[in-house]
Coordinates of C-alpha atoms in Angstrom, one line a residue:
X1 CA 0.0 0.0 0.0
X2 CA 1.6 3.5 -0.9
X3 CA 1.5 6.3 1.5
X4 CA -1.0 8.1 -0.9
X5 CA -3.5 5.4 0.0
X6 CA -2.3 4.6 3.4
X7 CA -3.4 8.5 4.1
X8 CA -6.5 8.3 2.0
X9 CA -8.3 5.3 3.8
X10 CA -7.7 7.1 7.4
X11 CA -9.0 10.1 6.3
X12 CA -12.0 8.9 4.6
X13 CA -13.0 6.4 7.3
X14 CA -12.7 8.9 9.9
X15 CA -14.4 11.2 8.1
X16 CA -17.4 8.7 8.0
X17 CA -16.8 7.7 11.8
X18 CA -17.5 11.0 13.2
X19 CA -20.2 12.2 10.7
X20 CA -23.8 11.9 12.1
X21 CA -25.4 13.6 9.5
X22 CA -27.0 9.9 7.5
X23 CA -27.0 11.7 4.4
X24 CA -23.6 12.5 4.0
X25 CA -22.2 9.7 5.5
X26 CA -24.0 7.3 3.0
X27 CA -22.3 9.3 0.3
X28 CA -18.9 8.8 1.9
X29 CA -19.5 5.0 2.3
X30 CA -20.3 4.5 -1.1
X31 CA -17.0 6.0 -1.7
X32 CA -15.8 9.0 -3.6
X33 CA -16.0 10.1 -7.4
X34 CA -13.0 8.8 -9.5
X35 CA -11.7 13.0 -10.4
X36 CA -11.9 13.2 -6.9
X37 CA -9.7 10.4 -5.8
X38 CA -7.9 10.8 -9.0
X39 CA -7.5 14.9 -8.2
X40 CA -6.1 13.9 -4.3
X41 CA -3.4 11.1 -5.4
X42 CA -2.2 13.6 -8.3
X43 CA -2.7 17.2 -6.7
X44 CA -3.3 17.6 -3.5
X45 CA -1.4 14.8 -1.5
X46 CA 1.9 15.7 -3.3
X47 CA 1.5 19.5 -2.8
X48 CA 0.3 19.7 0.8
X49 CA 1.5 16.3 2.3
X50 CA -1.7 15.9 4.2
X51 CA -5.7 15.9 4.3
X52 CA -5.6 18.7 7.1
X53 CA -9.0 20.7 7.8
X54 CA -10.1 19.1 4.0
X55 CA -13.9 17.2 3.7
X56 CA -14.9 15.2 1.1
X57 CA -19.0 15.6 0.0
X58 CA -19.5 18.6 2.4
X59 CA -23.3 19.3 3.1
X60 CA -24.8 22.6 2.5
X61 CA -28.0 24.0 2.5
X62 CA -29.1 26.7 -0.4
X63 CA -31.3 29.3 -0.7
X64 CA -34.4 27.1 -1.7
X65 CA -33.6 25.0 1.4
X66 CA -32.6 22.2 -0.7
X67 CA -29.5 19.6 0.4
X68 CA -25.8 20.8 -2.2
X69 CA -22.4 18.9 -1.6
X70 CA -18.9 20.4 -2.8
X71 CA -16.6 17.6 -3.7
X72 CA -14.5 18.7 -1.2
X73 CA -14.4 21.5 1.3
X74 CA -11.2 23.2 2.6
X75 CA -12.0 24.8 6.3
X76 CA -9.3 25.4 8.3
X77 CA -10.1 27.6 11.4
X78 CA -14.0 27.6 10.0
X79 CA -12.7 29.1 6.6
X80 CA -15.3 28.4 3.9
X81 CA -12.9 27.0 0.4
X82 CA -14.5 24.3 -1.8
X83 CA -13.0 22.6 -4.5
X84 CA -15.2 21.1 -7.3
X85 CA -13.9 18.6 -9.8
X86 CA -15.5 19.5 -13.3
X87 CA -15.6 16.4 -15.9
X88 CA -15.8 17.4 -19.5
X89 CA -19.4 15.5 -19.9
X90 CA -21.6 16.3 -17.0
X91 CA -19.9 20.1 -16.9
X92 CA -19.4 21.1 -20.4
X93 CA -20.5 18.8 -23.3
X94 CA -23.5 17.4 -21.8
X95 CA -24.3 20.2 -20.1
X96 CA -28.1 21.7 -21.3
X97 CA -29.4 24.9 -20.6
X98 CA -31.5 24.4 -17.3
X99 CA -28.2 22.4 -15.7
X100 CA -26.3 25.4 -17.0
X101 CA -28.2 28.3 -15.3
X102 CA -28.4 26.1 -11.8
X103 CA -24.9 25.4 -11.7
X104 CA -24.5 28.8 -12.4
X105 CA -27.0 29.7 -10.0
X106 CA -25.6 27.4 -7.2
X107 CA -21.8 28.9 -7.4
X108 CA -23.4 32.7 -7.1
X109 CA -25.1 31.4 -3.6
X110 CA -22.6 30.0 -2.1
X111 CA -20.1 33.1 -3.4
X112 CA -23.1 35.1 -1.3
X113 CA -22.6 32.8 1.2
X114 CA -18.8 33.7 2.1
X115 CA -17.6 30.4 0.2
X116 CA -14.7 30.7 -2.0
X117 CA -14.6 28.1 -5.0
X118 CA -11.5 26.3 -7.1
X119 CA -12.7 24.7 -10.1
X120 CA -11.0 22.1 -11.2
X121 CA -10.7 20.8 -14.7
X122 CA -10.3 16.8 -14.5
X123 CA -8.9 17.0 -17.9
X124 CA -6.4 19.4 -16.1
X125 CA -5.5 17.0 -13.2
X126 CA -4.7 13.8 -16.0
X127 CA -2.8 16.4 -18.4
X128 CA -1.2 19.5 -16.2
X129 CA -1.1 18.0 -12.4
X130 CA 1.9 20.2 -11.6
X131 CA -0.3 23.4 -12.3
X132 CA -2.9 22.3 -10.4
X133 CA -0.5 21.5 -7.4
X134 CA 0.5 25.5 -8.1
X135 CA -3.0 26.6 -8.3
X136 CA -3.7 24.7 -4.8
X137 CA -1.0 26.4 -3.2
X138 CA -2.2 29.3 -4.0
X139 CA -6.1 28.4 -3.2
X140 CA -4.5 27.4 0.8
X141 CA -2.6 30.1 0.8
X142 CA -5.4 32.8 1.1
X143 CA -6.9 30.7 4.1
X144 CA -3.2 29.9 5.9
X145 CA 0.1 30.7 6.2
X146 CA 1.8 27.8 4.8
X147 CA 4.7 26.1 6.5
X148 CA 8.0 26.2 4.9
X149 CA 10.9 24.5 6.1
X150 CA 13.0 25.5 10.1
X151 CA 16.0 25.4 8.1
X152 CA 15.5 28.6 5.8
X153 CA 15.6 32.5 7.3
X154 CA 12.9 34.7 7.4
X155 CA 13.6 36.1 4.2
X156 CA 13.7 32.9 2.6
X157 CA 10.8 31.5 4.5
X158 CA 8.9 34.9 3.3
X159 CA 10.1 34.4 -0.5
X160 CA 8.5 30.7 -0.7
X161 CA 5.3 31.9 0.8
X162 CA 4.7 34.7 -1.2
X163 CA 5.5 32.6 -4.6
X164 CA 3.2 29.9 -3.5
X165 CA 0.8 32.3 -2.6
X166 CA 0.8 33.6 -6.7
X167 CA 0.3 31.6 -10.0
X168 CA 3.1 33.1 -11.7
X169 CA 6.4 33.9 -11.5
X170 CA 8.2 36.5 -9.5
X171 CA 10.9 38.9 -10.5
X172 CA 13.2 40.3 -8.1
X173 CA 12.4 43.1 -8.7
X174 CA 9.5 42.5 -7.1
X175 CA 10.2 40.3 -4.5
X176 CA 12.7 42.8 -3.3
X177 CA 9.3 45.4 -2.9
X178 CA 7.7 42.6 -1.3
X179 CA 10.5 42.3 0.9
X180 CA 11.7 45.9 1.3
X181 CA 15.5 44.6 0.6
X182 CA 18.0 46.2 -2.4
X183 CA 17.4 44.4 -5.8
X184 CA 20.4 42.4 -4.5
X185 CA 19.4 41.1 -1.7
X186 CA 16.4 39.8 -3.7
X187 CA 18.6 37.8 -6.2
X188 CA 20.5 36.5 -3.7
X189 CA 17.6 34.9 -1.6
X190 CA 16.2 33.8 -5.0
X191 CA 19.5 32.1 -5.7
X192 CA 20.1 30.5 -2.5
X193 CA 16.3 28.9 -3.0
X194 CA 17.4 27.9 -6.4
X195 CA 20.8 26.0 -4.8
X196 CA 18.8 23.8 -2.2
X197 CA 15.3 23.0 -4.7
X198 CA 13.1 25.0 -4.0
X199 CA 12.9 27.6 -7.1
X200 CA 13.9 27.3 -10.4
X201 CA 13.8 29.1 -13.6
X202 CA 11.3 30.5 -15.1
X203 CA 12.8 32.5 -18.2
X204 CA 16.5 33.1 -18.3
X205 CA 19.5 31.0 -18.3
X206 CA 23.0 32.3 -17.7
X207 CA 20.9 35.5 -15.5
X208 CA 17.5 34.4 -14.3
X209 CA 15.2 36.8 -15.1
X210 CA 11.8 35.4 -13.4
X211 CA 11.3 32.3 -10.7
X212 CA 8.8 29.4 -10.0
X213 CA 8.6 27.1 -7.1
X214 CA 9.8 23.9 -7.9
X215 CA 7.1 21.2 -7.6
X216 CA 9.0 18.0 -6.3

């Protein structure tokens, strides 16, 4: 058994252990959509490392006092992040107009609501999983501040949260603004990230002009 799976069948069954709610946890025990799982193993588990303050099939009630579930619901400290898994058939091909104007309909409620929503293309997970592992870190990191490794200074620490925090790359020019260091400074925290893994290149070879993180 890998640790992926190890990680996943804990945090399923306790999810469906504590859960009094009959509804819900009939959904769980039937077990979850393929995306979903498919969308954890690629994405999630190997950008966060955990299934921290995350729900799978999360209840809600709409405007029309009718039962909704997001796939999965991110909710750390009673934040209110959902993530929904969108298959090419029953989201776009298939989709007629009536299923059209409530999904559309649904998302504007729970926006209303305080909820804040990361759509998620399955096509996307199968094709371009490191971007979505980017575009997670950056959906957690409006909610938290993301732990970065004991080892690195403050500046360093701050430089991999704010590029996680962004889905594109950073200059230093303006990670030097961020910081409120000289331009130097900058480059040289952005080059000691590059020597132990955790940014690379993102345009520029013999001088770096941009940086990415570097998803392991």
């Amino acid at each position: 058994m890998s640790k992926f799976e190890e990680y996943y069948l804990q945090w399923l069954q306790s999810n469906i252990n504590i859960d009094k709610n009959p509804r819900r946890r009939e959904l769980l025990e039937k077990g979850l959509g393929h995306g979903t799982i498919e969308f954890l193993r690629m994405v999630w588990f190997p950008a966060i490392g955990n299934f921290n303050d995350l729900y799978p099939e999360w209840e809600i009630r709409d405007f029309s006092n009718g039962y909704r579930y997001i796939d999965l619901a991110y909710m750390p400290a009673g934040a209110k992040g959902g993530i929904e898994i969108q298959g090419y058939g029953p989201h776009a091909r298939d989709l007629d107009v009536r299923r059209f104007k409530d999904l559309c309909r649904r998302h504007s409620l729970l926006a209303l609501d305080g909820w804040t929503f990361l759509p998620i293309a399955y096509l996307s997970i199968i094709d371009e999983p490191k971007q979505c592992q980017q575009m997670v870190l950056a959906f957690i990191g409006k909610f938290i501040s993301i732990d970065v490794s004991n080892q690195l200074n403050w500046l360093e620490a701050e430089t991999v949260r704010f590029t996680r925090r962004l889905l594109r790359p950073i200059t230093p020019i303006e990670l030097a603004a961020h910081l409120r260091v000289s331009d130097r400074t900058a480059r040289r925290v952005l080059s000691r990230l590059v020597e132990v893994g955790l940014l690379e290149s993102a345009s520029g070879k013999q001088r770096i002009r941009s940086y990415k993180l570097r998803l392991q």
